[in-house]
GROMACS .gro file of C-alpha atoms in nm:
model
  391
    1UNK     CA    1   1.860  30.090   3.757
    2UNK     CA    2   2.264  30.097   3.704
    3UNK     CA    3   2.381  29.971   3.411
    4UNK     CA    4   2.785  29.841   3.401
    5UNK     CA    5   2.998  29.885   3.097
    6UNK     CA    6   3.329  29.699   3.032
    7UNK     CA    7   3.576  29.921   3.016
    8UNK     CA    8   3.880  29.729   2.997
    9UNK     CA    9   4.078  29.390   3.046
   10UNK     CA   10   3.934  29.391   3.424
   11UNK     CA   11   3.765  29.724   3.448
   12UNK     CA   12   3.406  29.814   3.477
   13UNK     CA   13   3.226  30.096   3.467
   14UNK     CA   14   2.909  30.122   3.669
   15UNK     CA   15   2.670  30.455   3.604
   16UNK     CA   16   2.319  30.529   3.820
   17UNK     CA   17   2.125  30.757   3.641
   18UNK     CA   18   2.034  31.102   3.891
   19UNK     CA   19   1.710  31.144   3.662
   20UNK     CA   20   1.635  31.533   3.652
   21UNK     CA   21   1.629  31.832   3.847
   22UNK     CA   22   1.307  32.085   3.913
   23UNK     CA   23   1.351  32.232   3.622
   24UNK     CA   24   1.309  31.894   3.394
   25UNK     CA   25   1.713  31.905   3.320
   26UNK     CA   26   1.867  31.580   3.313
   27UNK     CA   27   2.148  31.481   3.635
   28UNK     CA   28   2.474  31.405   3.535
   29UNK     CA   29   2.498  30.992   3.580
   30UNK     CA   30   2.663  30.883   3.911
   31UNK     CA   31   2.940  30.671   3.796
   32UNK     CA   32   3.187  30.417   3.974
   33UNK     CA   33   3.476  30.209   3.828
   34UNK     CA   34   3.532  29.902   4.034
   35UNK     CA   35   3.784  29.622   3.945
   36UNK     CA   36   3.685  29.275   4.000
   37UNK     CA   37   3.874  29.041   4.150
   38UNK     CA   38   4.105  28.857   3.930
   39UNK     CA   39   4.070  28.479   4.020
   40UNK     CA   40   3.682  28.455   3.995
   41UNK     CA   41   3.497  28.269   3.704
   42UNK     CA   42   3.329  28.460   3.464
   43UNK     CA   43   2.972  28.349   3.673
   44UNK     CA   44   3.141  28.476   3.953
   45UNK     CA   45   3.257  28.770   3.786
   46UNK     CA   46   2.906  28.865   3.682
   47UNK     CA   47   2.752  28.808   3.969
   48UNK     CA   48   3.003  29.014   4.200
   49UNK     CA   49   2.966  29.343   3.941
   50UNK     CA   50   2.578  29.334   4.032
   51UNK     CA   51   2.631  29.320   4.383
   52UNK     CA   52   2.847  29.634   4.351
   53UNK     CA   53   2.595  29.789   4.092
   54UNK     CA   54   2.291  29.735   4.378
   55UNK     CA   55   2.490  29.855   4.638
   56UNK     CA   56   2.642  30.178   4.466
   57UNK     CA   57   2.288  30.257   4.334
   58UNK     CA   58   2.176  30.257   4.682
   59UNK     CA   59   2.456  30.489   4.778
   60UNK     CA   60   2.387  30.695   4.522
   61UNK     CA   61   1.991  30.734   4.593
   62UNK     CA   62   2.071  30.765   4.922
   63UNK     CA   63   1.858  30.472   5.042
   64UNK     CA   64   2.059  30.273   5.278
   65UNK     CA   65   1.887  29.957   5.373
   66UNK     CA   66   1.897  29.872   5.752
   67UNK     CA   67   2.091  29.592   5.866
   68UNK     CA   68   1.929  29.297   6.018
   69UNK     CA   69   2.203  29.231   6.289
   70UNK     CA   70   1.993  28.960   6.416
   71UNK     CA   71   1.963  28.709   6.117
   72UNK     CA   72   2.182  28.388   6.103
   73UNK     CA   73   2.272  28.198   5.810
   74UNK     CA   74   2.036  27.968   5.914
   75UNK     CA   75   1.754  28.160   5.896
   76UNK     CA   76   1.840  28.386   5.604
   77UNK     CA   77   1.935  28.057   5.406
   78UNK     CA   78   1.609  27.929   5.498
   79UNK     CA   79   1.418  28.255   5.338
   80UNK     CA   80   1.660  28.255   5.057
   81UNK     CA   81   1.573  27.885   4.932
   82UNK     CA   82   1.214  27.936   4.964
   83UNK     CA   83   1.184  28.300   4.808
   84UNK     CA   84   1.452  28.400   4.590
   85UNK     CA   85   1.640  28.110   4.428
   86UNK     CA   86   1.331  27.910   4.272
   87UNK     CA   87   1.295  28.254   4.043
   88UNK     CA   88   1.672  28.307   3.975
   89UNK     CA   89   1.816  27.959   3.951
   90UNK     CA   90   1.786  27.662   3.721
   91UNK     CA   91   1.646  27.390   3.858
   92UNK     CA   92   1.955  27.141   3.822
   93UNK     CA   93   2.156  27.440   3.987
   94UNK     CA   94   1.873  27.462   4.247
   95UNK     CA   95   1.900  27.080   4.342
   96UNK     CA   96   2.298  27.128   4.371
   97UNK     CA   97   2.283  27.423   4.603
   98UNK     CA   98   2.053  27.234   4.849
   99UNK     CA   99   2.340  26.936   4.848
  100UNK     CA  100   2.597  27.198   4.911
  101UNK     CA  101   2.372  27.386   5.210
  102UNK     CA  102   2.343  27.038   5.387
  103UNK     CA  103   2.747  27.084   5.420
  104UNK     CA  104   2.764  27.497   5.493
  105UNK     CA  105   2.480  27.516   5.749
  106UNK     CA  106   2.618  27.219   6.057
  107UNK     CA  107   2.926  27.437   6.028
  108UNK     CA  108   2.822  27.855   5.963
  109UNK     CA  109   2.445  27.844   6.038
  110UNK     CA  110   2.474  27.951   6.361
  111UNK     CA  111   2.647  28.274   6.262
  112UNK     CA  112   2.487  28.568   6.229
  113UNK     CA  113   2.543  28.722   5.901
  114UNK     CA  114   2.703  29.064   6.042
  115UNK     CA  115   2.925  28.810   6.242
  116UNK     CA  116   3.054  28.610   5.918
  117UNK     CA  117   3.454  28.690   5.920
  118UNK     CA  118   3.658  28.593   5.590
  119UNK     CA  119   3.864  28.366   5.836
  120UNK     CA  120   3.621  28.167   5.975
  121UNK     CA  121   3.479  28.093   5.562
  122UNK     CA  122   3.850  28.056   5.497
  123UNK     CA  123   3.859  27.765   5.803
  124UNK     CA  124   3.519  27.613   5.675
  125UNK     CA  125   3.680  27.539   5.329
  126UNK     CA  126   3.992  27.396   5.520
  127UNK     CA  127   3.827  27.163   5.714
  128UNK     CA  128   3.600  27.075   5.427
  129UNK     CA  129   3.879  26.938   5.231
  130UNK     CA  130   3.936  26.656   5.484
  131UNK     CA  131   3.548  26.591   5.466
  132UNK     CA  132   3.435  26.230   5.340
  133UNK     CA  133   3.222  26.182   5.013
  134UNK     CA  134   2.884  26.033   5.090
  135UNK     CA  135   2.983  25.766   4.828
  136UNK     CA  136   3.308  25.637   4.835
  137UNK     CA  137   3.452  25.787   5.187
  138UNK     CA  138   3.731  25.967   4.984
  139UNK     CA  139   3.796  26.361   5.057
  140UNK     CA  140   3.587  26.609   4.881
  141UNK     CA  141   3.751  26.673   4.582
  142UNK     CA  142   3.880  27.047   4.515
  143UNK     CA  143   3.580  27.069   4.250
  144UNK     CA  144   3.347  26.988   4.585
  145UNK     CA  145   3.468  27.291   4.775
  146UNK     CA  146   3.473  27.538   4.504
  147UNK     CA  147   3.115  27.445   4.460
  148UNK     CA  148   3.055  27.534   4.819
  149UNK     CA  149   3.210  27.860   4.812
  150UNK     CA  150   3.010  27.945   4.492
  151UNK     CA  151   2.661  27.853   4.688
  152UNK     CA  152   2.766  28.038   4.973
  153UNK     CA  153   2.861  28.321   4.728
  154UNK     CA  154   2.512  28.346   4.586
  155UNK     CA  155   2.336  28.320   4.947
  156UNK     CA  156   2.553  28.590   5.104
  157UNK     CA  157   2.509  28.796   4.759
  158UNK     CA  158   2.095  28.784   4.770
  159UNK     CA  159   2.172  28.894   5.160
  160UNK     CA  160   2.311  29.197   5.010
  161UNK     CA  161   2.113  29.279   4.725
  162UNK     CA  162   1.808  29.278   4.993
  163UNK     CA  163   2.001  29.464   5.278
  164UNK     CA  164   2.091  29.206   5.502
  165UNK     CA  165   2.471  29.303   5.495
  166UNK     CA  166   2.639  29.602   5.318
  167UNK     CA  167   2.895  29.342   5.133
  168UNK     CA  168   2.980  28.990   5.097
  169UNK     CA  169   3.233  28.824   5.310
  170UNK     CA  170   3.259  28.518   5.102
  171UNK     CA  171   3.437  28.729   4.797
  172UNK     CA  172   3.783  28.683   4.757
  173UNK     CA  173   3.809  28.390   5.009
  174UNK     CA  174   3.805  28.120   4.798
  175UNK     CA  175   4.207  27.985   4.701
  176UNK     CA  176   4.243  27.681   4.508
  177UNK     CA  177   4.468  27.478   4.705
  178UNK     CA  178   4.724  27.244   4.512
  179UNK     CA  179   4.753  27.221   4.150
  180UNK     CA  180   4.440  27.138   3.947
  181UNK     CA  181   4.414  26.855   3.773
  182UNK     CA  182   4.408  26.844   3.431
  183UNK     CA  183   4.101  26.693   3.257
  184UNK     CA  184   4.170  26.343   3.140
  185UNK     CA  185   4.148  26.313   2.763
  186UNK     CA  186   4.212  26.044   2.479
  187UNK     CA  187   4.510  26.079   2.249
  188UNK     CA  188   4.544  25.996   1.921
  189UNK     CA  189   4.522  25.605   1.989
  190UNK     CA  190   4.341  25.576   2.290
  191UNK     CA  191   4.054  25.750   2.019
  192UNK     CA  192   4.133  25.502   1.744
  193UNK     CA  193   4.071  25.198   1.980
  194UNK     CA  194   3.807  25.331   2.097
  195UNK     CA  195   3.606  25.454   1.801
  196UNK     CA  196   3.688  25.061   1.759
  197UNK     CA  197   3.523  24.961   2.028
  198UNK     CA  198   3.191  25.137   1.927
  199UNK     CA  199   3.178  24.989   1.627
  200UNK     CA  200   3.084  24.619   1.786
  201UNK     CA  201   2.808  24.811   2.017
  202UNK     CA  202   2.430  24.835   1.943
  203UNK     CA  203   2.428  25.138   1.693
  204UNK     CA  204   2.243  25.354   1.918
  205UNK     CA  205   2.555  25.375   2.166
  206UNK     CA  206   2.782  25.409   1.869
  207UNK     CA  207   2.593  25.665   1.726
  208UNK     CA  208   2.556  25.854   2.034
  209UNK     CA  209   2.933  25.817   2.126
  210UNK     CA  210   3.080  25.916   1.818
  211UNK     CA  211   2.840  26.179   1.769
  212UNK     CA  212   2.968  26.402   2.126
  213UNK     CA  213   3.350  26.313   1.998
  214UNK     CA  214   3.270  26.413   1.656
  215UNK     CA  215   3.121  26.735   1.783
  216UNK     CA  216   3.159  26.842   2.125
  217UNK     CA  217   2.821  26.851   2.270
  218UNK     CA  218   2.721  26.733   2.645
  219UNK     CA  219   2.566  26.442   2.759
  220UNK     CA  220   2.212  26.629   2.795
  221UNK     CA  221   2.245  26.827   2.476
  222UNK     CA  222   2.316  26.493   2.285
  223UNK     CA  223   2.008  26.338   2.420
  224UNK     CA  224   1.809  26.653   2.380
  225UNK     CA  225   1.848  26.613   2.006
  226UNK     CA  226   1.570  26.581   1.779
  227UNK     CA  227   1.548  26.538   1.467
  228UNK     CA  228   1.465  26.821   1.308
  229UNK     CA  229   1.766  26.978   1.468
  230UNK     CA  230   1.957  26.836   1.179
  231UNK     CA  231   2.044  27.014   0.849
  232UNK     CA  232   2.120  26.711   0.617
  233UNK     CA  233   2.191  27.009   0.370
  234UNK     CA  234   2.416  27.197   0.541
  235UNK     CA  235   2.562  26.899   0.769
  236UNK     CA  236   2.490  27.115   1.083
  237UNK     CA  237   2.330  27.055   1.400
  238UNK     CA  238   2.139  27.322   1.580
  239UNK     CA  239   2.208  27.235   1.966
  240UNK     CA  240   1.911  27.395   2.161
  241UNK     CA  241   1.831  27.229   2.429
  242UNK     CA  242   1.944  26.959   2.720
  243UNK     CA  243   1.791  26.706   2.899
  244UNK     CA  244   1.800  26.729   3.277
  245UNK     CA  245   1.711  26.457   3.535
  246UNK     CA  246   1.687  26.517   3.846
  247UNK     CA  247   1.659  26.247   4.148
  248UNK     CA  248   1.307  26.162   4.265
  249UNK     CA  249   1.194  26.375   3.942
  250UNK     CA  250   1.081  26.337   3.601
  251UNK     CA  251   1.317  26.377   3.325
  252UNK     CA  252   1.256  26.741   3.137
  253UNK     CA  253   1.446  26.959   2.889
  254UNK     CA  254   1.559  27.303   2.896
  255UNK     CA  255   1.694  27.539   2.684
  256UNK     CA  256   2.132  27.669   2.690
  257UNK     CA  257   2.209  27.875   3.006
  258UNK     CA  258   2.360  28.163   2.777
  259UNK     CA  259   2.279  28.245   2.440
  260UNK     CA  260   2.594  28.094   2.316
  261UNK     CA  261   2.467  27.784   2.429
  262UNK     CA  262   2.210  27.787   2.187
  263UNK     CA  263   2.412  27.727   1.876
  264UNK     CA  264   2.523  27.489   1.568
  265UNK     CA  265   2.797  27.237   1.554
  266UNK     CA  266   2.906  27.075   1.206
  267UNK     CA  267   2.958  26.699   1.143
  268UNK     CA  268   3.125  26.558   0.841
  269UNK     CA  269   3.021  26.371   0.589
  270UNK     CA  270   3.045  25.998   0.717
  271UNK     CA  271   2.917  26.118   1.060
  272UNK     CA  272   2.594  26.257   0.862
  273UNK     CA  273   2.567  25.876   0.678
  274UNK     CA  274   2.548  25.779   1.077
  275UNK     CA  275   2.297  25.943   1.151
  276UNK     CA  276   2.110  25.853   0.831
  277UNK     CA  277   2.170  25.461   0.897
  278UNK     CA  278   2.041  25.543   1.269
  279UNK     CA  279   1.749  25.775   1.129
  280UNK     CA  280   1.655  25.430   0.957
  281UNK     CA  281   1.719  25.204   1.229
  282UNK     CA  282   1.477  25.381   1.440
  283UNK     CA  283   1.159  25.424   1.150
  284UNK     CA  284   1.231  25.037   1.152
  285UNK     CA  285   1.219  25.003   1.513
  286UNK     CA  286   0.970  25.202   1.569
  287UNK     CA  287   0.713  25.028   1.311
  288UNK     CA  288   0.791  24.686   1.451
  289UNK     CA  289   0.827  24.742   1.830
  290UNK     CA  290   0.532  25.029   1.890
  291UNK     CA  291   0.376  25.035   1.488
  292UNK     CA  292   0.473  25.420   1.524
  293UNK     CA  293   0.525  25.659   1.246
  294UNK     CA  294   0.891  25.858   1.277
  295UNK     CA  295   0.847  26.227   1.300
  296UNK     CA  296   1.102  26.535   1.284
  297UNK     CA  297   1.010  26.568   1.608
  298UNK     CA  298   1.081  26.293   1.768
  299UNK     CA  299   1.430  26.244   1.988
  300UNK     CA  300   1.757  26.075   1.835
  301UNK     CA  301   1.784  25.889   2.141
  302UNK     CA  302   1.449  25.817   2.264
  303UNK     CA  303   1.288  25.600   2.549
  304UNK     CA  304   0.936  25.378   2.446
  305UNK     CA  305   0.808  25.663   2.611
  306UNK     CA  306   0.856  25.909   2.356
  307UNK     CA  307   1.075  26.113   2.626
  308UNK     CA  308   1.439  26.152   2.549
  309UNK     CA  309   1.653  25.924   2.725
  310UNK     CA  310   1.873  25.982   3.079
  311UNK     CA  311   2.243  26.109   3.005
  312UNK     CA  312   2.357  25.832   3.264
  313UNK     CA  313   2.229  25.561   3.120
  314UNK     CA  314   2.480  25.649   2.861
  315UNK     CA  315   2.773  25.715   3.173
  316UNK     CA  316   2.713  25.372   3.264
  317UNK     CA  317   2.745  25.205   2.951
  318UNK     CA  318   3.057  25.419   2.836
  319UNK     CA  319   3.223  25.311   3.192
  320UNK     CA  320   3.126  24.915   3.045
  321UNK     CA  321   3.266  24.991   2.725
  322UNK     CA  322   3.591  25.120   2.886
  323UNK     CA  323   3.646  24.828   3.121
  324UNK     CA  324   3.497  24.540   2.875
  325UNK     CA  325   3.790  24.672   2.576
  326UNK     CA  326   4.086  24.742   2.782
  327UNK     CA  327   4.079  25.151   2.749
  328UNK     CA  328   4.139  25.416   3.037
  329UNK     CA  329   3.921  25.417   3.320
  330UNK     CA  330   3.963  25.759   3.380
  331UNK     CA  331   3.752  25.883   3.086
  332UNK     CA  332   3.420  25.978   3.079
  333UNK     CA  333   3.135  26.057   2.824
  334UNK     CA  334   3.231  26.442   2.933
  335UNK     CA  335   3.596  26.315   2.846
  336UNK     CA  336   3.467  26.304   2.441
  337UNK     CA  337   3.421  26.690   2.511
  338UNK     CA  338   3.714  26.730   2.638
  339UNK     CA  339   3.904  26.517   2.383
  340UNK     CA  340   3.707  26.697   2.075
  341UNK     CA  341   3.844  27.015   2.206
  342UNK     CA  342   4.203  26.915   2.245
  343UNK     CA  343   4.189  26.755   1.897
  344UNK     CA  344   4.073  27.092   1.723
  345UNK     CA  345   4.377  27.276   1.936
  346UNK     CA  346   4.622  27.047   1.815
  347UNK     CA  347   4.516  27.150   1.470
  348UNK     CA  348   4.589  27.486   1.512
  349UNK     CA  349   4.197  27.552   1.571
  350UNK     CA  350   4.173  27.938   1.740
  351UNK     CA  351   4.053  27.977   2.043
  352UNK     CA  352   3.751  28.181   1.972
  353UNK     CA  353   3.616  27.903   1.729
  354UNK     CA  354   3.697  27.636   1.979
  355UNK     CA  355   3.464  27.822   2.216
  356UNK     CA  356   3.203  27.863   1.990
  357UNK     CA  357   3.166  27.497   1.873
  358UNK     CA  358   3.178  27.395   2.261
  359UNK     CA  359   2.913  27.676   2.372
  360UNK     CA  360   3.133  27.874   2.618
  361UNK     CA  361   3.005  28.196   2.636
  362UNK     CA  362   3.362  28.354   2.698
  363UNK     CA  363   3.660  28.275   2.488
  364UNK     CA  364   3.875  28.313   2.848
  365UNK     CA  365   3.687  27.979   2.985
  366UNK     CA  366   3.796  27.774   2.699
  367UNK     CA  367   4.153  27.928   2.763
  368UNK     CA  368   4.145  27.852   3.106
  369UNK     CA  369   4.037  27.499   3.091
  370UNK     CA  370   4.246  27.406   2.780
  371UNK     CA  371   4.547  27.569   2.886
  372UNK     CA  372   4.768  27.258   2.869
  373UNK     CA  373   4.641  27.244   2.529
  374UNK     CA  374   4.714  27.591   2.406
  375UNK     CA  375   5.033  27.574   2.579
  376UNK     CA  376   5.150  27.260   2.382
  377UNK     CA  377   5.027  27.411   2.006
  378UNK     CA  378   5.204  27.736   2.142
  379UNK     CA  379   5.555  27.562   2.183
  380UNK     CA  380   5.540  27.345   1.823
  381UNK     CA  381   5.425  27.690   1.689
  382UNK     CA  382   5.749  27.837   1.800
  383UNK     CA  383   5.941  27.531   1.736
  384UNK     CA  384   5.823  27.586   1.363
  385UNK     CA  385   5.934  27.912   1.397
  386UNK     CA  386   6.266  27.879   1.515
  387UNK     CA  387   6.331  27.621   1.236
  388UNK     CA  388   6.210  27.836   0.992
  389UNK     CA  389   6.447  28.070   1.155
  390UNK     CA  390   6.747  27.853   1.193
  391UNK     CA  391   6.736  27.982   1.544
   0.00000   0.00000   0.00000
């Protein structure tokens, strides 16, 4: 089994161990330093090193796999949905990749996978871009094609790790085309009217709102809250788990994608009296509505059911609360995340810490995505420092 080591800002080292010789002496390790390349996402990033680490390991056993120079995309896609993504893919991330193969297959299935050229991939995203959403008849967003490129990453990728192809034409393909835009976020005001606004809403909306501003969280790790999660000590929150619903499913939990998912977020001191006042609310309606006994165990936001409730029944209300006050209509419940994060920055908040309250497993994603933020507390930094300096 290889094992890869980072080495250094984009090097890894990738060693296959050569076991022993006749004599019961131990081979020198096979070792290969490869460089990724440098636009891919950290997902991306990880799962391009273990394509190289499978296909150096078979180089270095000697075990070349044969070639199927028959299979199409079709067919291999087809195999690949039924057999290997069920075991190595969350189910929400399952559901997606089907969405995304209804798009890829009308245009590449017919290829077979020794046929694939980085040009024709290259045209499919092109023409993609002009595609219409099934909703509102608009182009697919930017966001819409990267996510194809990434599905048709992990398909070719499990063609190579089982010997379909001896690499994967669908690496280093993928160009962002135009300027991203940045995510939309509440200043200063905009959060002042609007922590307004959720104070003449039903407490369980205010609760719930103020609650992923205060702290960070996602819509399904909000809902996924119960509460024994809560340290009324401590004033922390241990975040361990979201709430998933997929269409024509039932609603389920499920636990961080990366261990630094699975961590504890800090609320202050009004935001705790909150979440007592709610924690009191709900005994009371509870006993009245269903003559139910609270338990630790129960959700924050819970349906009659018991089960935790759906993240977009909260979306739709937000979008109500928006429209019905006057605010932006460009925000979002995922624009509270986006807003708590900008708000630490401005205060001077490190990056590192700023990716730890948000669960991003890599400091570099928080970079990347608050970069506009960064940039801004960079350039009063130095404008402190040049007054300091007289400069």
């Amino acid at each position: 089994m290889a094992s890869i080591r980072k080495r250094g800002q984009n090097s890894y080292l990738i060693v296959v161990s050569r076991g022993y010789d006749y004599e019961g002496n131990r081979l020198k390790a096979a070792q290969k330093t490869v460089h990724p390349p440098k636009d891919l996402t950290p997902g991306q990033c990880k799962k391009w090193l273990n394509e190289q680490a499978v296909l150096f390991e078979r180089e270095v056993r000697h075990d070349p796999q044969p070639v199927n120079y028959a299979m199409t995309l079709a067919a291999y896609t087809e195999h690949w949905l039924r057999d290997i993504a069920p075991g190595k893919l969350a189910a929400s991330t399952y559901s997606r990749d089907r969405q995304d193969i209804r798009r890829i297959l009308p245009a590449l299935g017919h290829y077979k996978l020794t046929d694939l050229r980085k040009e024709t991939i290259r045209a499919f995203y092109e023409a993609m871009r002009s595609e219409p959403k099934l909703t509102d008849g608009q182009p697919l967003s930017e966001r819409s094609v990267e996510g194809l490129h990434n599905t048709l990453c992990s398909i070719l990728s499990g063609a190579v790790e089982e010997g379909y192809l001896t690499h994967n034409p669908a690496w280093r393909v993928y160009k962002p085309k135009g300027v991203r835009k940045e995510r939309p976020v509440a200043d200063e005001e905009t959060v002042q009217k609007l922590i307004a606004a959720l104070e003449t809403q039903s407490m369980k909306y205010e609760v719930y709102f103020k609650l992923v501003l205060a702290t960070g969280m996602r819509r399904g790790e909000a809902c996924g809250l119960r509460w024994s999660d809560i340290d009324w000590r401590h004033r922390t929150i241990h975040v361990q788990r979201t709430v998933v619903k997929l269409s024509g499913q039932k609603i389920f939990t499920k636990e961080p994608k990366t261990a630094s998912g699975n961590r504890r977020v800090y609320v202050s001191k009004e935001m705790c009296k909150l979440l007592k006042a709610w924690k009191q609310e709900c005994v009371w309606q509870m006993e009245q509505a269903e003559g139910q006994t609270l338990t630790e165990e129960d959700y924050l936001f819970r349906q009659p059911s018991g089960d935790p409730m759906v993240p977009t029944t909260f979306t739709f209300r937000f979008k109500k609360i928006l429209k019905e006050n006057g605010l932006p209509q460009n925000l979002s419940v995922h624009s509270l995340r986006h807003t708590n994060a900008s708000l630490l920055i401005a205060q001077g908040v490190d990056v590192r810490t700023v990716a730890g309250l948000l669960g991003h497993s890599q400091p570099s994603t928080t970079l990347d995505i608050y970069a506009h933020a960064f940039d801004k507390t960079k350039r009063e930094a130095q404008e402190k420092l040049g007054k300091v300096m007289g400069l």
